[in-house]
Coordinates of C-alpha atoms in Angstrom, one line a residue:
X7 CA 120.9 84.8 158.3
X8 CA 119.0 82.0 157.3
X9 CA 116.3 81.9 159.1
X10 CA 115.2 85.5 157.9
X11 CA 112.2 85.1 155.5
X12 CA 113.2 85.4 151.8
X13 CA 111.4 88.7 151.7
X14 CA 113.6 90.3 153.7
X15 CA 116.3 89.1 151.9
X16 CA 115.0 90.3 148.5
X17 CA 114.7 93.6 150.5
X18 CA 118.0 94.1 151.8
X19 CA 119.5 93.3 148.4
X20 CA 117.4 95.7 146.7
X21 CA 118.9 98.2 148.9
X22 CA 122.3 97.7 148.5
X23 CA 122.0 97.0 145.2
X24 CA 124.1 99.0 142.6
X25 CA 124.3 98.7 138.7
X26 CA 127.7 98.7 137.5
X27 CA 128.6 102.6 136.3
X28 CA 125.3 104.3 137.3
X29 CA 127.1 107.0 138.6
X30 CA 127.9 108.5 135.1
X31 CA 124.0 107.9 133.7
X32 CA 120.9 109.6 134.7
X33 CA 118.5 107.2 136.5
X34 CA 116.1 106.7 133.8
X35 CA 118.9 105.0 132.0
X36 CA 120.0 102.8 134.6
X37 CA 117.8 99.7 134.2
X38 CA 120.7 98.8 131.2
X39 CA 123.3 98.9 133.3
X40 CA 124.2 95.2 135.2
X41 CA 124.0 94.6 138.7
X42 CA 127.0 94.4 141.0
X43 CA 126.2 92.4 144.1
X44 CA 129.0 90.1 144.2
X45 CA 129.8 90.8 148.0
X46 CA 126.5 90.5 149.6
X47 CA 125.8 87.0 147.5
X48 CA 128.4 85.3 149.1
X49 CA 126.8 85.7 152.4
X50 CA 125.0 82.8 152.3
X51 CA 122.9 80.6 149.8
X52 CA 119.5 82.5 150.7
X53 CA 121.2 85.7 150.0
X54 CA 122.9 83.9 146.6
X55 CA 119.7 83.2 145.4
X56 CA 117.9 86.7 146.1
X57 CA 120.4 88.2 144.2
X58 CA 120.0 85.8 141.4
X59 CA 116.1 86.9 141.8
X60 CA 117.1 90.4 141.2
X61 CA 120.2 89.8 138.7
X62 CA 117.9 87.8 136.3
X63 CA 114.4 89.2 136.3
X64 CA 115.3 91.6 133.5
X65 CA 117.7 91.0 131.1
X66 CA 118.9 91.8 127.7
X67 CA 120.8 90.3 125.2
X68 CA 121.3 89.9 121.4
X69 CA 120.6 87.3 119.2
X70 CA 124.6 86.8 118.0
X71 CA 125.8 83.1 118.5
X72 CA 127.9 84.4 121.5
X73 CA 125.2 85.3 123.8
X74 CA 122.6 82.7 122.2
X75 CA 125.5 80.4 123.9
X76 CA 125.6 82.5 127.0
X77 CA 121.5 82.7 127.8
X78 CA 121.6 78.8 127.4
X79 CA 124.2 78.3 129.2
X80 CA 123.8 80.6 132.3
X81 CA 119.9 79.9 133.0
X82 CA 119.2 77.0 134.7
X83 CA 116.0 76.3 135.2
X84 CA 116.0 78.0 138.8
X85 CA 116.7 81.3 136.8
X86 CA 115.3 80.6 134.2
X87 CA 112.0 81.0 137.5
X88 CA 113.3 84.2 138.0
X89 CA 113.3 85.6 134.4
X90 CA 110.2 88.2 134.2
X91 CA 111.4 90.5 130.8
X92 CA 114.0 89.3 128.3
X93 CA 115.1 92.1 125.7
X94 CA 116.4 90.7 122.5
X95 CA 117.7 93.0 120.0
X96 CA 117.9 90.8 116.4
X97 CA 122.0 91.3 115.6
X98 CA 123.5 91.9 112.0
X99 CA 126.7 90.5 111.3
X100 CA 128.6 91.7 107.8
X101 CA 127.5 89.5 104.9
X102 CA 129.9 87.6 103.4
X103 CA 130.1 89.7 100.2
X104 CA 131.5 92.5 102.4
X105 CA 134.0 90.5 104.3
X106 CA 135.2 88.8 100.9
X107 CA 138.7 89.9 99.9
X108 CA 138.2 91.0 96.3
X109 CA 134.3 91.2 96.2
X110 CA 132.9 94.6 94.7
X111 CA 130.6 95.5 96.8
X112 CA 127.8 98.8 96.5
X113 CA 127.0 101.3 99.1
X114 CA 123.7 99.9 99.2
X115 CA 122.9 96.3 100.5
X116 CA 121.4 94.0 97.4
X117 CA 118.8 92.0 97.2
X118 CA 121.4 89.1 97.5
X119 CA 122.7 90.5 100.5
X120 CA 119.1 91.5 102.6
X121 CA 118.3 87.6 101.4
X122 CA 121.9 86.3 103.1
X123 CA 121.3 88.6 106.5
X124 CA 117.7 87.7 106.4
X125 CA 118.5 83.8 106.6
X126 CA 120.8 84.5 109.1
X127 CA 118.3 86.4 111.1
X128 CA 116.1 83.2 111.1
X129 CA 118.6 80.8 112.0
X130 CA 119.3 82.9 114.9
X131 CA 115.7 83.5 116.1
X132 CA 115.0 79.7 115.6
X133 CA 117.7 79.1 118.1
X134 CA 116.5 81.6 120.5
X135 CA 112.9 79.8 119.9
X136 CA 114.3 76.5 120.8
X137 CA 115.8 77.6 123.7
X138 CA 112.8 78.8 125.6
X139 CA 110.9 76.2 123.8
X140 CA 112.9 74.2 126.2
X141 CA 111.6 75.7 129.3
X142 CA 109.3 74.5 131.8
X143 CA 107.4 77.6 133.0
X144 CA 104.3 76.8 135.5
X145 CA 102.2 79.5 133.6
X146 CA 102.4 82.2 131.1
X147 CA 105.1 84.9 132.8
X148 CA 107.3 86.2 130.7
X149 CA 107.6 89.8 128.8
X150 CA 109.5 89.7 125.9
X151 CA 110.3 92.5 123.9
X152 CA 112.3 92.0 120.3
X153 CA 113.7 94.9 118.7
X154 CA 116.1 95.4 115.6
X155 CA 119.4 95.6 116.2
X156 CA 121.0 98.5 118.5
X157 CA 123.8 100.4 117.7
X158 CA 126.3 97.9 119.6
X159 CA 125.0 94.5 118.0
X160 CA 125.6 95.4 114.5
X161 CA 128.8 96.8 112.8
X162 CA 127.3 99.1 110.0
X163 CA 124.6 100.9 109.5
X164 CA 123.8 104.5 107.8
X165 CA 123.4 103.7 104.2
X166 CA 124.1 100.2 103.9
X167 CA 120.4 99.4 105.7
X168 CA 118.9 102.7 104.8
X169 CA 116.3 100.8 101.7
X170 CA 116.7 97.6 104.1
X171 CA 113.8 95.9 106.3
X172 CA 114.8 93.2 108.5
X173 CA 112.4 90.1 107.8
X174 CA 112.7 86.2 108.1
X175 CA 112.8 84.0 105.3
X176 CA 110.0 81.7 106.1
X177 CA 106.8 81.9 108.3
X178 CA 108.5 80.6 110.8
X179 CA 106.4 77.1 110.4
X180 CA 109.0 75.3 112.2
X181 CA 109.7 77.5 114.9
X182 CA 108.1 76.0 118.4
X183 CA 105.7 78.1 120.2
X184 CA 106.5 80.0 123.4
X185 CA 103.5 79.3 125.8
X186 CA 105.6 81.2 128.5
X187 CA 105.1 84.7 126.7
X188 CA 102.5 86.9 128.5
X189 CA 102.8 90.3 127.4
X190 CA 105.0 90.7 123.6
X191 CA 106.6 94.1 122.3
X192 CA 108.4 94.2 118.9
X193 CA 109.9 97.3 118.0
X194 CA 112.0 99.1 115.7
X195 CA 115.4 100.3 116.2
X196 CA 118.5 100.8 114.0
X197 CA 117.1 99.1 111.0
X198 CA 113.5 98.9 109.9
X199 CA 111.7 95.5 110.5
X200 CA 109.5 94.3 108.3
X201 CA 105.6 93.7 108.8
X202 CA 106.1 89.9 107.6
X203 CA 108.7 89.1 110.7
X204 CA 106.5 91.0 113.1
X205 CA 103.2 89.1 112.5
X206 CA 104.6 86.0 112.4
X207 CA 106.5 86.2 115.4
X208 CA 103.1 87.4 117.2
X209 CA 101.5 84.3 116.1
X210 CA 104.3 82.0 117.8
X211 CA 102.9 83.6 121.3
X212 CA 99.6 81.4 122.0
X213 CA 99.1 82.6 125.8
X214 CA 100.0 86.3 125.3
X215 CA 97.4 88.3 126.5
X216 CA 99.2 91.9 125.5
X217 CA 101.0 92.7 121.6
X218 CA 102.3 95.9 121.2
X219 CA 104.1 96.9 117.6
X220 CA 105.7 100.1 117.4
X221 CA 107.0 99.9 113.8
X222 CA 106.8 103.9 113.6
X223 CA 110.5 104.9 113.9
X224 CA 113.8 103.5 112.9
X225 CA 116.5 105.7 115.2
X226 CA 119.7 105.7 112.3
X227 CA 118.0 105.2 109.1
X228 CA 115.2 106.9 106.5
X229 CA 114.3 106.3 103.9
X230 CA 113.2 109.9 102.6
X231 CA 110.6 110.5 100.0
X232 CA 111.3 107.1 98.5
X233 CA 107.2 105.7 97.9
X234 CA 108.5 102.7 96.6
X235 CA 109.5 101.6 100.1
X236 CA 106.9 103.0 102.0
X237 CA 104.3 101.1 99.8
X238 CA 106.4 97.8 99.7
X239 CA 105.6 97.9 103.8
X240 CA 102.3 98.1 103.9
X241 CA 101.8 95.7 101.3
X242 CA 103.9 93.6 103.2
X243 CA 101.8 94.2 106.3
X244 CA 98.3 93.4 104.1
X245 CA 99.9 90.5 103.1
X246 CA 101.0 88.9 106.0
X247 CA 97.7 89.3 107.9
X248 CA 96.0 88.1 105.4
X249 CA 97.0 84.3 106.3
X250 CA 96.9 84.9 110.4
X251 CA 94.9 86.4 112.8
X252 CA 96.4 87.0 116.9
X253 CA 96.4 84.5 118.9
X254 CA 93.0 84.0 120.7
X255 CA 94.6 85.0 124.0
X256 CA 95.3 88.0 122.9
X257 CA 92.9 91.1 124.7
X258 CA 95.0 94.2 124.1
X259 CA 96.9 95.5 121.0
X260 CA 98.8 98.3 120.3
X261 CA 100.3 99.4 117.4
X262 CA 102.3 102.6 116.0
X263 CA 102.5 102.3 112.6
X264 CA 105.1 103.8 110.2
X265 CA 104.2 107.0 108.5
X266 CA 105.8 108.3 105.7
X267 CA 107.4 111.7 105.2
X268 CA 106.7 114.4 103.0
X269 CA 110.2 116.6 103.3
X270 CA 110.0 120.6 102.1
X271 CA 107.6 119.5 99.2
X272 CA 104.5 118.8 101.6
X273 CA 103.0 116.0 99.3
X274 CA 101.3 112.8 100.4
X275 CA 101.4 109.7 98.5
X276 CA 98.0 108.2 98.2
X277 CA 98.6 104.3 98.3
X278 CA 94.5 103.8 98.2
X279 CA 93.7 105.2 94.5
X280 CA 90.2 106.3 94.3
X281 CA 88.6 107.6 96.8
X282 CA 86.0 105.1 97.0
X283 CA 88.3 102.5 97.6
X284 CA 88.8 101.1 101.1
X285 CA 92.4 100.8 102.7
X286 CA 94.2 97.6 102.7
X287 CA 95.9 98.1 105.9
X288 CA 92.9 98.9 107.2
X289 CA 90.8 95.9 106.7
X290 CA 93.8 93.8 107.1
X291 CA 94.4 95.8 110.8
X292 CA 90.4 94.9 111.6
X293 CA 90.9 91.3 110.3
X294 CA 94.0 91.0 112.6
X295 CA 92.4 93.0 116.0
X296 CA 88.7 91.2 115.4
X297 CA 88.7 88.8 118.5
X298 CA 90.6 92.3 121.1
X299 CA 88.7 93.9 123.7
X300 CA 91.1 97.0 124.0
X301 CA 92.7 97.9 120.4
X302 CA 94.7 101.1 119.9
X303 CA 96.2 102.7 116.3
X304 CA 98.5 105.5 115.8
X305 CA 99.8 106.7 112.2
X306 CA 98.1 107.2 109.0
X307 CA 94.1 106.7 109.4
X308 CA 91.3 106.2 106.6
X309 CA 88.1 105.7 107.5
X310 CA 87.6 102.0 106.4
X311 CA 89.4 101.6 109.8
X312 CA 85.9 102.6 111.3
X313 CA 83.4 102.0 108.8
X314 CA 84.5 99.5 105.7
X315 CA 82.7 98.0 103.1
X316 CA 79.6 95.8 103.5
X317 CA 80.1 92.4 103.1
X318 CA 79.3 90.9 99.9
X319 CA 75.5 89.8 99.7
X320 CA 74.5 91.8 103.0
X321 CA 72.9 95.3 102.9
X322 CA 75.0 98.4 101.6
X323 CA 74.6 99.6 105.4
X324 CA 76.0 96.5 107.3
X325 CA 79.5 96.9 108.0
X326 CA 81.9 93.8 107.9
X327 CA 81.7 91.8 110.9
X328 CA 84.5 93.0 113.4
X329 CA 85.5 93.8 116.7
X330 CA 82.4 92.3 118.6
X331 CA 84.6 92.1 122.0
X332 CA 85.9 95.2 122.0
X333 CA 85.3 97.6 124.8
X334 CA 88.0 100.4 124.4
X335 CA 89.2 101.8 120.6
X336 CA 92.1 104.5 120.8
X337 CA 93.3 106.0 117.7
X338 CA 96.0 108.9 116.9
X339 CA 96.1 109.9 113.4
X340 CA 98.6 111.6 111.5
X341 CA 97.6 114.5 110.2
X342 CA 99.1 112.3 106.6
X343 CA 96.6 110.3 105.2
X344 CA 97.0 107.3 103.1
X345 CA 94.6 108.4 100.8
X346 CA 97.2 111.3 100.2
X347 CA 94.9 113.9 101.8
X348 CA 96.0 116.2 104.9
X349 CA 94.3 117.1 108.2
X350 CA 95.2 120.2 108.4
X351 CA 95.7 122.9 106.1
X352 CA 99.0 124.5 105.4
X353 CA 99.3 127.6 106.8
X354 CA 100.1 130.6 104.6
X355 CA 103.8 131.7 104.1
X356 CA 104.4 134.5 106.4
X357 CA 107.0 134.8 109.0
X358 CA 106.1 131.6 110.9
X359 CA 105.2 129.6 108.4
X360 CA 107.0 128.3 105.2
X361 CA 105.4 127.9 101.7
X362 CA 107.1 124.2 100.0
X363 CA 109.2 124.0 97.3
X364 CA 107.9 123.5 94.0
X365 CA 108.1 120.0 93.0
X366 CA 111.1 119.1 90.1
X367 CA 109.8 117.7 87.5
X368 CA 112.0 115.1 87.0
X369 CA 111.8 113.7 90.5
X370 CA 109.6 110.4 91.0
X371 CA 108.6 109.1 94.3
X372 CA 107.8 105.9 93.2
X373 CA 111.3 105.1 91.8
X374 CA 113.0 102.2 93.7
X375 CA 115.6 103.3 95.7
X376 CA 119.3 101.8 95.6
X377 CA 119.9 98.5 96.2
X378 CA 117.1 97.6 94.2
X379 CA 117.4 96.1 90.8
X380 CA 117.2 92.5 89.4
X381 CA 120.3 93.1 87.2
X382 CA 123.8 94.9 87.2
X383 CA 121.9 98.2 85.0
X384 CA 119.4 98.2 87.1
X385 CA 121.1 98.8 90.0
X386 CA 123.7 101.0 88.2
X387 CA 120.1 103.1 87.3
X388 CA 119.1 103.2 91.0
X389 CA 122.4 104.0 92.3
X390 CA 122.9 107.0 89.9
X391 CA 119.6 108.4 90.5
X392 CA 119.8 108.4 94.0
X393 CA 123.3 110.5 93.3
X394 CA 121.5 113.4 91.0
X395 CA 118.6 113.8 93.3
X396 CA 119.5 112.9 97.0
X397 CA 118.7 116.4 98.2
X398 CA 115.6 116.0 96.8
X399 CA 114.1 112.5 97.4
X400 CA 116.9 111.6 100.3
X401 CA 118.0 114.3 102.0
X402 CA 120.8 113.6 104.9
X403 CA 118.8 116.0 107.3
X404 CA 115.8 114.3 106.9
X405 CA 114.7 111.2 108.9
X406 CA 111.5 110.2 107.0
X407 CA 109.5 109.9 110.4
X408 CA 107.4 113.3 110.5
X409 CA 105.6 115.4 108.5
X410 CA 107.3 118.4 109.2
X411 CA 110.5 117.4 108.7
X412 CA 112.8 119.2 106.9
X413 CA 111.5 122.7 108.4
X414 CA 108.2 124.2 110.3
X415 CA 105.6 123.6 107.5
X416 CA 102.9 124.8 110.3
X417 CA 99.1 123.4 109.9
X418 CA 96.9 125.0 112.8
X419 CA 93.8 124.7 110.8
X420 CA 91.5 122.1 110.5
X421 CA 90.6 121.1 106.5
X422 CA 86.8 120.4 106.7
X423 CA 86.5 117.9 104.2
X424 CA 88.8 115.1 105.3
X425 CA 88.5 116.1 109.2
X426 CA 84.8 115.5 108.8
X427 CA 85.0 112.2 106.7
X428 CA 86.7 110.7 108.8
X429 CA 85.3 112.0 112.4
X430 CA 81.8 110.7 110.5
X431 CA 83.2 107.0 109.6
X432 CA 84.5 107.2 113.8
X433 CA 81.1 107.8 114.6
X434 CA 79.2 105.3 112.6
X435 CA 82.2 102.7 113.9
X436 CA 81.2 103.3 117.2
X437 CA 77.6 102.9 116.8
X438 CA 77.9 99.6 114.3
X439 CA 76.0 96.8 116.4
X440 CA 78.5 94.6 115.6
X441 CA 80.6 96.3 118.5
X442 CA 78.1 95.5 121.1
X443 CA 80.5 95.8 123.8
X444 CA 82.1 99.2 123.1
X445 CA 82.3 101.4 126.0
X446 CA 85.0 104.2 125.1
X447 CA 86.6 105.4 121.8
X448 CA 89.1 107.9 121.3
X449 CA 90.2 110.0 118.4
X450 CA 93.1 112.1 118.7
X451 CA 95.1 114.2 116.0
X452 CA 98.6 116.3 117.1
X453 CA 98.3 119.1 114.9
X454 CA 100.8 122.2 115.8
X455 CA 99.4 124.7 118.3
X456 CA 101.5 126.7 121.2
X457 CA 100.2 124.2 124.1
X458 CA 101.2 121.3 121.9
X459 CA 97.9 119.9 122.7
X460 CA 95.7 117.1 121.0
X461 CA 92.9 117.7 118.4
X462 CA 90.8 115.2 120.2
X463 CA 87.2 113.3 120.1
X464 CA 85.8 110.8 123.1
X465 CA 82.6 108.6 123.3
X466 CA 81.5 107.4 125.8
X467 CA 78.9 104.5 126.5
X468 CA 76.3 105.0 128.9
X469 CA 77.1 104.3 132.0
X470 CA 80.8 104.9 131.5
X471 CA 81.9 107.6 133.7
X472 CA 84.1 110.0 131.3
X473 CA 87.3 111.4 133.0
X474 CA 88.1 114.5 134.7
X475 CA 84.7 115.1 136.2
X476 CA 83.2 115.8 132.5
X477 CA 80.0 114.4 132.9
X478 CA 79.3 116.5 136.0
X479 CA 80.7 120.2 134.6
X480 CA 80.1 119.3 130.7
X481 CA 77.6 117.2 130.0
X482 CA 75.0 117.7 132.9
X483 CA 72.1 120.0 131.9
X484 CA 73.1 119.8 128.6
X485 CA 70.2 119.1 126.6
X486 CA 67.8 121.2 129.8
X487 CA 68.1 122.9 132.8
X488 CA 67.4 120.6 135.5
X489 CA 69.1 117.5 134.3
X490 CA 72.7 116.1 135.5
X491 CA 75.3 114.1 135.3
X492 CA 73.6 110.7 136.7
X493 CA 71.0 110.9 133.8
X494 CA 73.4 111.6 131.0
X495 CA 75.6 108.8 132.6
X496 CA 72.7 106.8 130.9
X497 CA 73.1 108.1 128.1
X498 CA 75.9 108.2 125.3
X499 CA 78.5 111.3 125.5
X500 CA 80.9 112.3 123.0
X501 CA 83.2 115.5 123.8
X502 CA 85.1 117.3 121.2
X503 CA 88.4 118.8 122.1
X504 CA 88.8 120.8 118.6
X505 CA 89.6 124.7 119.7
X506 CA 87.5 126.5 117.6
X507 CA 86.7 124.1 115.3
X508 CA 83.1 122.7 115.0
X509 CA 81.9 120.1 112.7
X510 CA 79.6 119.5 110.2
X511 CA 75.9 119.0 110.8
X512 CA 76.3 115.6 108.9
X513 CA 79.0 114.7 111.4
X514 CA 77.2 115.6 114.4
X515 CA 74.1 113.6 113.3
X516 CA 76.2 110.4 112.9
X517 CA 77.6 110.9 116.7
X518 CA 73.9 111.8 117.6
X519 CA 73.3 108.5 115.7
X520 CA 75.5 106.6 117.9
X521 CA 73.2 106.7 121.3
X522 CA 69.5 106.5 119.1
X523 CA 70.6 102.8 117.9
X524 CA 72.1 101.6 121.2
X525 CA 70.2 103.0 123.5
X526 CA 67.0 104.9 121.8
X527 CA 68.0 108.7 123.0
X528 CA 70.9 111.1 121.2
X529 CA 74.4 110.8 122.3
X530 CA 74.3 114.3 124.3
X531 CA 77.2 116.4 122.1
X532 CA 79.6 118.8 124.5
X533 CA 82.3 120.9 123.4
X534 CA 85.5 121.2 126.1
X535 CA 87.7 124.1 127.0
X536 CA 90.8 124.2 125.2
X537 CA 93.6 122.3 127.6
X538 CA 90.8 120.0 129.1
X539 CA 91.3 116.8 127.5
X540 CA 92.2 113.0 128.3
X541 CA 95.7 111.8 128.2

């Protein structure tokens, strides 16, 4: 057996291999389930060690002093070889003020408390830190993927955590870097994390070459129609870019973004003000992505995104100097705005469509929601307010991550004004010269329609073949008979996947726009069929 070559036995052990109580999940789920090779890994030490190949190339575990102890304990640095993803979900333990005989606690965690669990939650990732600090990896190999704490790592949740983000309480200065980390996902889960633990844990990674964020959904907890805490995170987001940029390994990043509901009322906060007034998370997201060559954005879009303010001292033209490596832009908007304008229109109240309830007078977005208070009335106030108008500002039934939650507010048509703003601020992104290297964007929009399809608009740079045979059926003889594909492959292409939905003359030009200053000829315009479009 030991003279077979250790591919073979990596083979055989893949194919007897088993997770323990598979048979009672669907596959998809089975990657969470252990192994159980026990048998076959007593054959002999080659087989031993393929099993310890396959037992520790993916594994999971939570940040709790108990399997902190475990990990550092059980991989030696032969396994610690074979380790390719590591899945840490942060854990919450009760705070001391809720384990306190005596102690009079609230339904909602305090400041006090979110400070005690946040200090905890450092400690513990500083320990995690130093143990694959430790390390000695031959190159950057590892994926690691952090997520807030799942439903078995933490012993409350519901409405104890429901105003709570999940943050450090430093910027992790003292925390070693992890050179090992290749590709980095930080996610969401039970509890919202906030913006402030996310960036900083990305710039602990200096060899990652992939970041993906997916801050968009928190699986137990909302927090309604509550502004106060939607604004609080993307201040908090601004603000913590504002000192860091990725690290310069960095070539692709992804990031879903958390978008606020709007509940049976169907009203957007606008966290910009006027409406000359760029987005902060906007610049700050450009500031962040400016060294990428692939960048993708879903969630609430403005158009500073694409096109923001000159730089002081330059020419009112001249964008802000960004993104002069990227190749490939993908954005999915919300049909919510930040700027507090929709997408879409409302449809009309008939029988498929509901008209929103009139807004109460004496309900205020902005008002902090409980837990939140420097002093014993204030948090009395919060508490009691969140008790007369819970079905208004925090319903149970309503999860906060969707639009059109709280029933089917349909919007199948597309409002011209901001649809066109912000397609026109795409446009002149695409064609700023300080993107010299761009050769595809994307801008897609879910809006409601029977397919489910995307409201969708791709560029293309010239010589960049589009997808699905476009060039040839779409774009070929386009502008005259006689001309195909291979000559508008020289040119730029943009194709609109908008129904029946055209756009403006103004926002035409600016795509048109795009080709005449890169290349000296129009970007040749084509319309798709409805159902032909790029996933």
């Amino acid at each position: 057996m030991n003279k077979l070559p250790l591919e073979l036995h990596d083979r055989i052990v893949q194919l007897v291999g088993r997770r323990v109580g598979e048979e009672s999940l669907p596959p998809w789920e089975h990657r969470t389930l252990p192994f159980a090779l026990p048998a076959i890994a007593a054959v002999s030490r080659n087989f031993q060690r393929a099993v310890e190949r396959l037992t520790f190339r993916d594994l999971k575990i939570s940040t709790s002093p108990e399997d902190l102890d475990v990990f550092r304990r059980t991989l030696t640095p032969q396994r610690q070889r074979n380790l390719q993803r590591l899945t840490v979900h942060l854990w919450v333990d009760n705070p001391p003020s809720r384990t306190t005989p005596g102690t009079n606690h609230r339904k909602f965690a305090t400041e006090e408390e979110r400070r005690a669990i946040n200090e905890t939650t450092t400690t513990q990732l500083r320990e995690l830190f130093n143990i694959l600090a430790a390390w000695h990896l031959p190159r950057p190999s590892l994926t690691l993927e952090v997520a807030g704490p799942s439903r078995t790592t933490a012993t409350f949740y519901n409405d104890y955590f429901r105003f709570s983000m999940l943050d450090v309480s430093t910027d992790m200065v003292d925390f070693p870097p992890l050179p090992m980390v290749k590709q980095l996902y930080v996610y969401s889960s039970s509890i919202h994390l906030h913006p402030h633990l996310v960036v900083f844990l990305t710039a602990k990674m200096p060899n990652a070459s992939h970041v993906d964020w997916n801050l968009s959904t928190c699986h137990t907890t909302g927090w309604g129609l509550y502004d106060y805490m939607s604004q609080t995170w993307r201040d908090g987001l601004a603000r913590s870019i504002e000192s860091i940029t990725l690290p310069p390994s960095v070539e692709r990043f992804s990031f879903n973004m958390f978008v606020p509901g709007t509940g049976r009322f169907q009203i957007l906060p606008n966290f910009i003000g006027s409406s000359s007034s760029p987005d902060p998370v906007s610049l700050a997201l450009r500031k962040l992505t400016k060294n990428c060559t692939e960048v993708s954005i879903e969630g609430s879009i403005h158009a500073s995104l694409f096109d923001p303010p000159a730089v002081p001292g330059t020419a009112p033209h001249e964008a802000a100097p960004a993104w002069e490596n990227l190749t490939r832009l993908e954005v999915k908007a919300s049909m919510c705005g930040p700027d507090g304008k929709w997408l879409f229109k409302l449809d009309p109240g008939d029988d498929d469509g509901m008209e929103p309830d009139p807004l109460p007078e004496d309900v205020d977005f902005g008002h902090p929601p409980p837990g939140y208070g420097a002093t014993e009335p204030e948090l009395e106030e919060a508490e009691a307010y969140y008790d007369e108008h819970q079905e208004d500002i925090a319903p149970a039934t309503m999860d906060g991550l969707v639009p059109q939650d709280a029933g089917d507010y349909l919007r199948t048509e597309v409002d011209d004004g901001p649809m066109n703003g912000l397609l026109a601020a795409f446009a002149r992104g695409c064609g700023r010269r300080s993107t010299p290297r761009l050769r595809a964007a994307v801008f897609q929009s879910e809006f409601f329609n029977p397919e489910n399809w995307p409201f969708q608009v791709a560029c293309f740079a010239a010589g960049e073949a589009a997808p699905a045979g476009w060039d040839a059926e779409f774009a070929g003889g386009q502008e005259g008979e006689g001309e195909g594909e291979e000559e508008h492959r020289d040119v730029w292409r943009v194709f609109f996947h908008t129904d029946g939905w055209r756009p403006a003359e103004e926002t035409l030009e600016a795509f048109r726009w795009i080709g005449r200053e890169r290349g000296g000829r129009d970007t040749v315009v084509c319309y798709l069929p409805w159902g032909n479009f790029a996933d």
